[in-house]
PDB file of C-alpha atoms in Angstrom:
ATOM      1  CA  UNK Z 842       0.000   0.000   0.000  1.00  0.00           C
ATOM      2  CA  UNK Z 843       2.720   2.441  -0.832  1.00  0.00           C
ATOM      3  CA  UNK Z 844       5.810   3.665   0.917  1.00  0.00           C
ATOM      4  CA  UNK Z 845       5.670   3.872   4.688  1.00  0.00           C
ATOM      5  CA  UNK Z 846       6.869   7.067   6.332  1.00  0.00           C
ATOM      6  CA  UNK Z 847       9.603   5.267   8.282  1.00  0.00           C
ATOM      7  CA  UNK Z 848      10.921   3.749   5.038  1.00  0.00           C
ATOM      8  CA  UNK Z 849      10.973   7.197   3.412  1.00  0.00           C
ATOM      9  CA  UNK Z 850      12.840   8.665   6.392  1.00  0.00           C
ATOM     10  CA  UNK Z 851      15.364   5.807   6.317  1.00  0.00           C
ATOM     11  CA  UNK Z 852      15.884   6.190   2.561  1.00  0.00           C
ATOM     12  CA  UNK Z 853      16.567   9.902   3.037  1.00  0.00           C
ATOM     13  CA  UNK Z 854      19.035   9.167   5.830  1.00  0.00           C
ATOM     14  CA  UNK Z 855      20.898   6.650   3.671  1.00  0.00           C
ATOM     15  CA  UNK Z 856      20.926   9.067   0.723  1.00  0.00           C
ATOM     16  CA  UNK Z 857      22.320  11.878   2.896  1.00  0.00           C
ATOM     17  CA  UNK Z 858      25.081   9.644   4.237  1.00  0.00           C
ATOM     18  CA  UNK Z 859      25.969   8.521   0.709  1.00  0.00           C
ATOM     19  CA  UNK Z 860      26.064  12.180  -0.370  1.00  0.00           C
ATOM     20  CA  UNK Z 861      28.428  13.010   2.516  1.00  0.00           C
ATOM     21  CA  UNK Z 862      30.670  10.124   1.442  1.00  0.00           C
ATOM     22  CA  UNK Z 863      30.696  11.402  -2.161  1.00  0.00           C
ATOM     23  CA  UNK Z 864      31.755  14.810  -0.854  1.00  0.00           C
ATOM     24  CA  UNK Z 865      34.560  13.259   1.219  1.00  0.00           C
ATOM     25  CA  UNK Z 866      35.840  11.503  -1.910  1.00  0.00           C
ATOM     26  CA  UNK Z 867      35.585  14.710  -3.955  1.00  0.00           C
ATOM     27  CA  UNK Z 868      32.900  13.297  -6.236  1.00  0.00           C
ATOM     28  CA  UNK Z 869      30.146  15.410  -7.804  1.00  0.00           C
ATOM     29  CA  UNK Z 870      27.069  16.058  -5.680  1.00  0.00           C
ATOM     30  CA  UNK Z 871      23.931  14.198  -6.697  1.00  0.00           C
ATOM     31  CA  UNK Z 872      21.933  16.929  -4.976  1.00  0.00           C
ATOM     32  CA  UNK Z 873      23.519  19.542  -7.221  1.00  0.00           C
ATOM     33  CA  UNK Z 874      22.918  17.330 -10.255  1.00  0.00           C
ATOM     34  CA  UNK Z 875      19.235  16.930  -9.368  1.00  0.00           C
ATOM     35  CA  UNK Z 876      18.822  20.601  -8.486  1.00  0.00           C
ATOM     36  CA  UNK Z 877      20.476  21.691 -11.725  1.00  0.00           C
ATOM     37  CA  UNK Z 878      18.190  19.400 -13.717  1.00  0.00           C
ATOM     38  CA  UNK Z 879      15.141  20.998 -12.058  1.00  0.00           C
ATOM     39  CA  UNK Z 880      16.610  24.431 -12.653  1.00  0.00           C
ATOM     40  CA  UNK Z 881      17.135  23.753 -16.362  1.00  0.00           C
ATOM     41  CA  UNK Z 882      13.485  22.689 -16.696  1.00  0.00           C
ATOM     42  CA  UNK Z 883      12.153  25.571 -14.593  1.00  0.00           C
ATOM     43  CA  UNK Z 884      14.043  28.292 -16.484  1.00  0.00           C
ATOM     44  CA  UNK Z 885      11.370  28.313 -19.166  1.00  0.00           C
ATOM     45  CA  UNK Z 886      12.429  31.572 -20.811  1.00  0.00           C
ATOM     46  CA  UNK Z 887      16.139  30.667 -20.774  1.00  0.00           C
ATOM     47  CA  UNK Z 888      17.279  33.848 -19.038  1.00  0.00           C
ATOM     48  CA  UNK Z 889      19.429  31.966 -16.523  1.00  0.00           C
ATOM     49  CA  UNK Z 890      17.130  32.693 -13.571  1.00  0.00           C
ATOM     50  CA  UNK Z 891      13.836  31.337 -12.253  1.00  0.00           C
ATOM     51  CA  UNK Z 892      10.993  33.653 -11.311  1.00  0.00           C
ATOM     52  CA  UNK Z 893       7.962  32.835  -9.207  1.00  0.00           C
ATOM     53  CA  UNK Z 894       5.779  32.138 -12.248  1.00  0.00           C
ATOM     54  CA  UNK Z 895       8.290  29.598 -13.532  1.00  0.00           C
ATOM     55  CA  UNK Z 896       8.422  28.073 -10.049  1.00  0.00           C
ATOM     56  CA  UNK Z 897       4.651  27.573 -10.136  1.00  0.00           C
ATOM     57  CA  UNK Z 898       5.284  25.095 -12.963  1.00  0.00           C
ATOM     58  CA  UNK Z 899       7.139  22.815 -10.539  1.00  0.00           C
ATOM     59  CA  UNK Z 900       4.356  23.084  -7.983  1.00  0.00           C
ATOM     60  CA  UNK Z 901       1.794  22.112 -10.598  1.00  0.00           C
ATOM     61  CA  UNK Z 902       3.931  19.144 -11.744  1.00  0.00           C
ATOM     62  CA  UNK Z 903       4.030  17.838  -8.160  1.00  0.00           C
ATOM     63  CA  UNK Z 904       0.308  18.434  -7.659  1.00  0.00           C
ATOM     64  CA  UNK Z 905       1.005  21.044  -4.992  1.00  0.00           C
ATOM     65  CA  UNK Z 906      -1.106  24.213  -4.868  1.00  0.00           C
ATOM     66  CA  UNK Z 907       0.657  26.833  -6.938  1.00  0.00           C
ATOM     67  CA  UNK Z 908       0.325  29.271  -4.026  1.00  0.00           C
ATOM     68  CA  UNK Z 909       3.082  27.232  -2.359  1.00  0.00           C
ATOM     69  CA  UNK Z 910       5.471  28.722  -4.915  1.00  0.00           C
ATOM     70  CA  UNK Z 911       5.424  32.009  -2.999  1.00  0.00           C
ATOM     71  CA  UNK Z 912       6.525  30.418   0.277  1.00  0.00           C
ATOM     72  CA  UNK Z 913       9.180  28.351  -1.487  1.00  0.00           C
ATOM     73  CA  UNK Z 914      10.405  31.373  -3.448  1.00  0.00           C
ATOM     74  CA  UNK Z 915      10.629  33.605  -0.368  1.00  0.00           C
ATOM     75  CA  UNK Z 916      12.942  31.143   1.394  1.00  0.00           C
ATOM     76  CA  UNK Z 917      14.955  30.181  -1.688  1.00  0.00           C
ATOM     77  CA  UNK Z 918      15.618  33.746  -2.902  1.00  0.00           C
ATOM     78  CA  UNK Z 919      18.258  34.374  -0.251  1.00  0.00           C
ATOM     79  CA  UNK Z 920      19.683  37.485  -1.931  1.00  0.00           C
ATOM     80  CA  UNK Z 921      16.139  38.913  -2.380  1.00  0.00           C
ATOM     81  CA  UNK Z 922      16.792  39.712  -6.041  1.00  0.00           C
ATOM     82  CA  UNK Z 923      13.324  38.606  -7.127  1.00  0.00           C
ATOM     83  CA  UNK Z 924      14.864  35.787  -9.179  1.00  0.00           C
ATOM     84  CA  UNK Z 925      16.277  32.428  -8.165  1.00  0.00           C
ATOM     85  CA  UNK Z 926      19.824  31.836  -9.261  1.00  0.00           C
ATOM     86  CA  UNK Z 927      21.137  28.298  -9.664  1.00  0.00           C
ATOM     87  CA  UNK Z 928      23.174  28.279  -6.387  1.00  0.00           C
ATOM     88  CA  UNK Z 929      20.087  29.314  -4.405  1.00  0.00           C
ATOM     89  CA  UNK Z 930      18.119  26.311  -5.617  1.00  0.00           C
ATOM     90  CA  UNK Z 931      21.071  23.979  -4.993  1.00  0.00           C
ATOM     91  CA  UNK Z 932      21.329  25.382  -1.457  1.00  0.00           C
ATOM     92  CA  UNK Z 933      17.630  24.790  -0.770  1.00  0.00           C
ATOM     93  CA  UNK Z 934      17.746  21.236  -2.151  1.00  0.00           C
ATOM     94  CA  UNK Z 935      20.834  20.563  -0.057  1.00  0.00           C
ATOM     95  CA  UNK Z 936      19.058  21.854   3.035  1.00  0.00           C
ATOM     96  CA  UNK Z 937      16.116  19.551   2.314  1.00  0.00           C
ATOM     97  CA  UNK Z 938      18.229  16.419   1.869  1.00  0.00           C
ATOM     98  CA  UNK Z 939      21.078  16.997   4.297  1.00  0.00           C
ATOM     99  CA  UNK Z 940      19.698  18.787   7.351  1.00  0.00           C
ATOM    100  CA  UNK Z 941      17.491  17.326  10.075  1.00  0.00           C
ATOM    101  CA  UNK Z 942      13.748  17.745   9.678  1.00  0.00           C
ATOM    102  CA  UNK Z 943      12.485  21.123  10.870  1.00  0.00           C
ATOM    103  CA  UNK Z 944       8.698  21.681  10.864  1.00  0.00           C
ATOM    104  CA  UNK Z 945       9.120  25.420  10.230  1.00  0.00           C
ATOM    105  CA  UNK Z 946      10.110  24.472   6.662  1.00  0.00           C
ATOM    106  CA  UNK Z 947       6.974  22.376   5.988  1.00  0.00           C
ATOM    107  CA  UNK Z 948       5.402  25.093   3.862  1.00  0.00           C
ATOM    108  CA  UNK Z 949       8.576  25.421   1.797  1.00  0.00           C
ATOM    109  CA  UNK Z 950       8.971  21.718   1.140  1.00  0.00           C
ATOM    110  CA  UNK Z 951       5.208  21.241   0.673  1.00  0.00           C
ATOM    111  CA  UNK Z 952       4.779  18.739   3.514  1.00  0.00           C
ATOM    112  CA  UNK Z 953       1.645  20.533   4.600  1.00  0.00           C
ATOM    113  CA  UNK Z 954      -0.067  20.074   1.228  1.00  0.00           C
TER     114      UNK Z 954
END
C-alpha cells in the first residue's frame, strides 16, 4: 500500500550519508545534479534565472497548490533579487536532503499540502 513514512525517512538518511561520502571523496554532488536538472526545466524563458511564475510550474507538476510557490520562493531567494539563481536552488535542495527535519520548513517543502 505504498511507501511507509519510516521507510521514506530511512531512505533519506541513507541518501544523505551517501552524499556526505561522495563529498569526502571529492565526487560530484547528486543533490547539485538533481537541483540543476530541475533548474534547467524551470528556467522556461532561458534567461538563466527562475521567477515565481516559472516556479509555479514545478508546484503544478508535483500536484502542490501553486500558491506554495510564494513560500518556497521567499525562502529560496536568499539574496532577495526577485529571481532564483542556480546556487540558491542547490542550497535549498541541499538543506532539504542533508539537514534534520524542521517543521518550520513544511510550507517550503510542501509537507503541509
